[in-house]
Amino acid sequence: MTKSHEAEQKGILKDPHCNIPQQPPYCKNKYRSRVAEWYVGIKICNHLCCIPHYRPKKASVAPWWLGGFHCPCHGSMYDLSARVIKGSPAPHNMAVPEYDIDVEKKSVVVTNMYPLAHLC
């Protein structure tokens, strides 16, 4: 079971199915990515525009922590797919831009900010 799936199973996500359009339609999945192993996102907390820290290690933020992004300024928490965790002041999942990816060349090109996404 992946950590993203684990967060869904525990029911701790505000928008687990990415129904609020914070990502292009091709990223509306549990990984919020075109390719499961590659996450491309805009690391800005949409509560007050702070920069969350990447904390992938379990229990590194709290005993129940599965890994993800933590904004120490106001306490917002996101899973490894940048989906906001219940109880966080952030209202939405972090934004994902429009992008193209070439896995063979290990290359990502951000083409545009997804127009429906809210940064903060």
mmCIF file of C-alpha atoms in Angstrom, residues 6-109:
data_model
loop_
_atom_site.group_PDB
_atom_site.id
_atom_site.type_symbol
_atom_site.label_atom_id
_atom_site.label_comp_id
_atom_site.label_asym_id
_atom_site.label_seq_id
_atom_site.Cartn_x
_atom_site.Cartn_y
_atom_site.Cartn_z
ATOM 1 C CA GLU A 6 -2.763 4.921 3.218
ATOM 2 C CA ALA A 7 -3.864 8.540 3.807
ATOM 3 C CA GLU A 8 -7.046 7.907 1.808
ATOM 4 C CA GLN A 9 -7.806 4.745 3.791
ATOM 5 C CA LYS A 10 -7.405 6.587 7.092
ATOM 6 C CA GLY A 11 -9.937 9.222 5.943
ATOM 7 C CA ILE A 12 -7.674 12.134 6.910
ATOM 8 C CA LEU A 13 -7.831 14.102 3.639
ATOM 9 C CA LYS A 14 -10.130 17.090 2.997
ATOM 10 C CA ASP A 15 -10.368 16.427 -0.762
ATOM 11 C CA PRO A 16 -9.031 12.896 -1.373
ATOM 12 C CA HIS A 17 -10.502 12.626 -4.886
ATOM 13 C CA CYS A 18 -9.259 16.054 -5.990
ATOM 14 C CA ASN A 19 -12.750 17.368 -6.741
ATOM 15 C CA ILE A 20 -11.683 20.992 -6.197
ATOM 16 C CA PRO A 21 -9.835 21.834 -9.447
ATOM 17 C CA GLN A 22 -6.333 22.426 -8.087
ATOM 18 C CA GLN A 23 -4.799 20.315 -10.862
ATOM 19 C CA PRO A 24 -5.274 19.720 -14.599
ATOM 20 C CA PRO A 25 -7.754 16.939 -15.416
ATOM 21 C CA TYR A 26 -4.925 14.552 -16.360
ATOM 22 C CA CYS A 27 -3.658 14.811 -12.772
ATOM 23 C CA LYS A 28 -6.977 14.116 -11.054
ATOM 24 C CA ASN A 29 -5.831 10.851 -9.484
ATOM 25 C CA LYS A 30 -4.451 9.742 -6.128
ATOM 26 C CA TYR A 31 -0.919 10.675 -7.188
ATOM 27 C CA ARG A 32 -1.991 14.025 -8.717
ATOM 28 C CA SER A 33 0.505 13.296 -11.449
ATOM 29 C CA ARG A 34 0.823 12.102 -15.052
ATOM 30 C CA VAL A 35 3.257 9.400 -13.832
ATOM 31 C CA ALA A 36 2.879 7.885 -10.357
ATOM 32 C CA GLU A 37 6.598 8.091 -9.552
ATOM 33 C CA TRP A 38 6.911 11.788 -10.520
ATOM 34 C CA TYR A 39 5.069 14.508 -8.624
ATOM 35 C CA VAL A 40 5.144 17.999 -10.149
ATOM 36 C CA GLY A 41 3.551 20.723 -8.067
ATOM 37 C CA ILE A 42 3.711 24.250 -6.794
ATOM 38 C CA LYS A 43 4.958 24.076 -3.217
ATOM 39 C CA ILE A 44 2.935 26.988 -1.860
ATOM 40 C CA CYS A 45 0.519 26.547 1.025
ATOM 41 C CA ASN A 46 -2.809 27.998 -0.084
ATOM 42 C CA HIS A 47 -3.623 29.192 3.408
ATOM 43 C CA LEU A 48 -1.322 32.252 3.527
ATOM 44 C CA CYS A 49 1.250 31.597 0.755
ATOM 45 C CA CYS A 50 3.927 30.066 2.987
ATOM 46 C CA ILE A 51 6.406 27.460 1.723
ATOM 47 C CA PRO A 52 5.775 24.012 3.244
ATOM 48 C CA HIS A 53 8.683 21.741 4.148
ATOM 49 C CA TYR A 54 9.014 18.336 2.507
ATOM 50 C CA ARG A 55 8.848 15.759 5.321
ATOM 51 C CA PRO A 56 8.648 12.280 3.738
ATOM 52 C CA LYS A 57 9.672 10.289 6.835
ATOM 53 C CA LYS A 58 6.875 8.698 8.878
ATOM 54 C CA ALA A 59 6.326 10.246 12.337
ATOM 55 C CA SER A 60 8.719 13.137 11.560
ATOM 56 C CA VAL A 61 6.001 15.776 12.129
ATOM 57 C CA ALA A 62 3.567 13.974 14.445
ATOM 58 C CA PRO A 63 3.238 10.365 15.685
ATOM 59 C CA TRP A 64 0.508 9.654 13.091
ATOM 60 C CA TRP A 65 2.380 11.401 10.231
ATOM 61 C CA LEU A 66 2.609 9.253 7.060
ATOM 62 C CA GLY A 67 4.940 11.611 5.201
ATOM 63 C CA GLY A 68 4.262 14.622 3.010
ATOM 64 C CA PHE A 69 4.490 18.401 3.235
ATOM 65 C CA HIS A 70 4.214 20.423 6.453
ATOM 66 C CA CYS A 71 3.819 24.189 6.691
ATOM 67 C CA PRO A 72 5.343 25.132 10.064
ATOM 68 C CA CYS A 73 4.055 28.727 9.886
ATOM 69 C CA HIS A 74 0.393 27.908 10.570
ATOM 70 C CA GLY A 75 0.320 24.106 10.721
ATOM 71 C CA SER A 76 -1.123 23.066 7.365
ATOM 72 C CA MET A 77 -0.293 19.496 6.417
ATOM 73 C CA TYR A 78 -0.415 17.694 3.086
ATOM 74 C CA ASP A 79 0.216 14.092 2.071
ATOM 75 C CA LEU A 80 2.925 13.083 -0.426
ATOM 76 C CA SER A 81 0.577 13.997 -3.292
ATOM 77 C CA ALA A 82 0.099 17.464 -1.750
ATOM 78 C CA ARG A 83 -3.517 16.761 -0.755
ATOM 79 C CA VAL A 84 -4.491 18.764 2.314
ATOM 80 C CA ILE A 85 -5.091 16.908 5.567
ATOM 81 C CA LYS A 86 -8.228 17.545 7.633
ATOM 82 C CA GLY A 87 -7.711 20.017 10.467
ATOM 83 C CA SER A 88 -5.241 22.092 8.451
ATOM 84 C CA PRO A 89 -5.996 25.792 7.978
ATOM 85 C CA ALA A 90 -5.255 25.431 4.238
ATOM 86 C CA PRO A 91 -8.554 25.128 2.360
ATOM 87 C CA HIS A 92 -7.374 23.143 -0.688
ATOM 88 C CA ASN A 93 -4.822 20.710 -2.018
ATOM 89 C CA MET A 94 -1.658 22.418 -3.277
ATOM 90 C CA ALA A 95 -1.780 23.520 -6.917
ATOM 91 C CA VAL A 96 -0.407 21.441 -9.785
ATOM 92 C CA PRO A 97 0.624 23.299 -12.958
ATOM 93 C CA GLU A 98 0.055 22.156 -16.516
ATOM 94 C CA TYR A 99 3.145 20.291 -17.686
ATOM 95 C CA ASP A 100 4.673 17.859 -20.138
ATOM 96 C CA ILE A 101 6.897 15.007 -19.024
ATOM 97 C CA ASP A 102 9.434 12.816 -20.790
ATOM 98 C CA VAL A 103 10.288 9.959 -18.434
ATOM 99 C CA GLU A 104 13.011 8.547 -20.706
ATOM 100 C CA LYS A 105 14.849 11.876 -20.775
ATOM 101 C CA LYS A 106 13.979 12.563 -17.115
ATOM 102 C CA SER A 107 12.577 15.909 -18.168
ATOM 103 C CA VAL A 108 9.612 18.014 -17.051
ATOM 104 C CA VAL A 109 8.487 21.231 -18.734
#
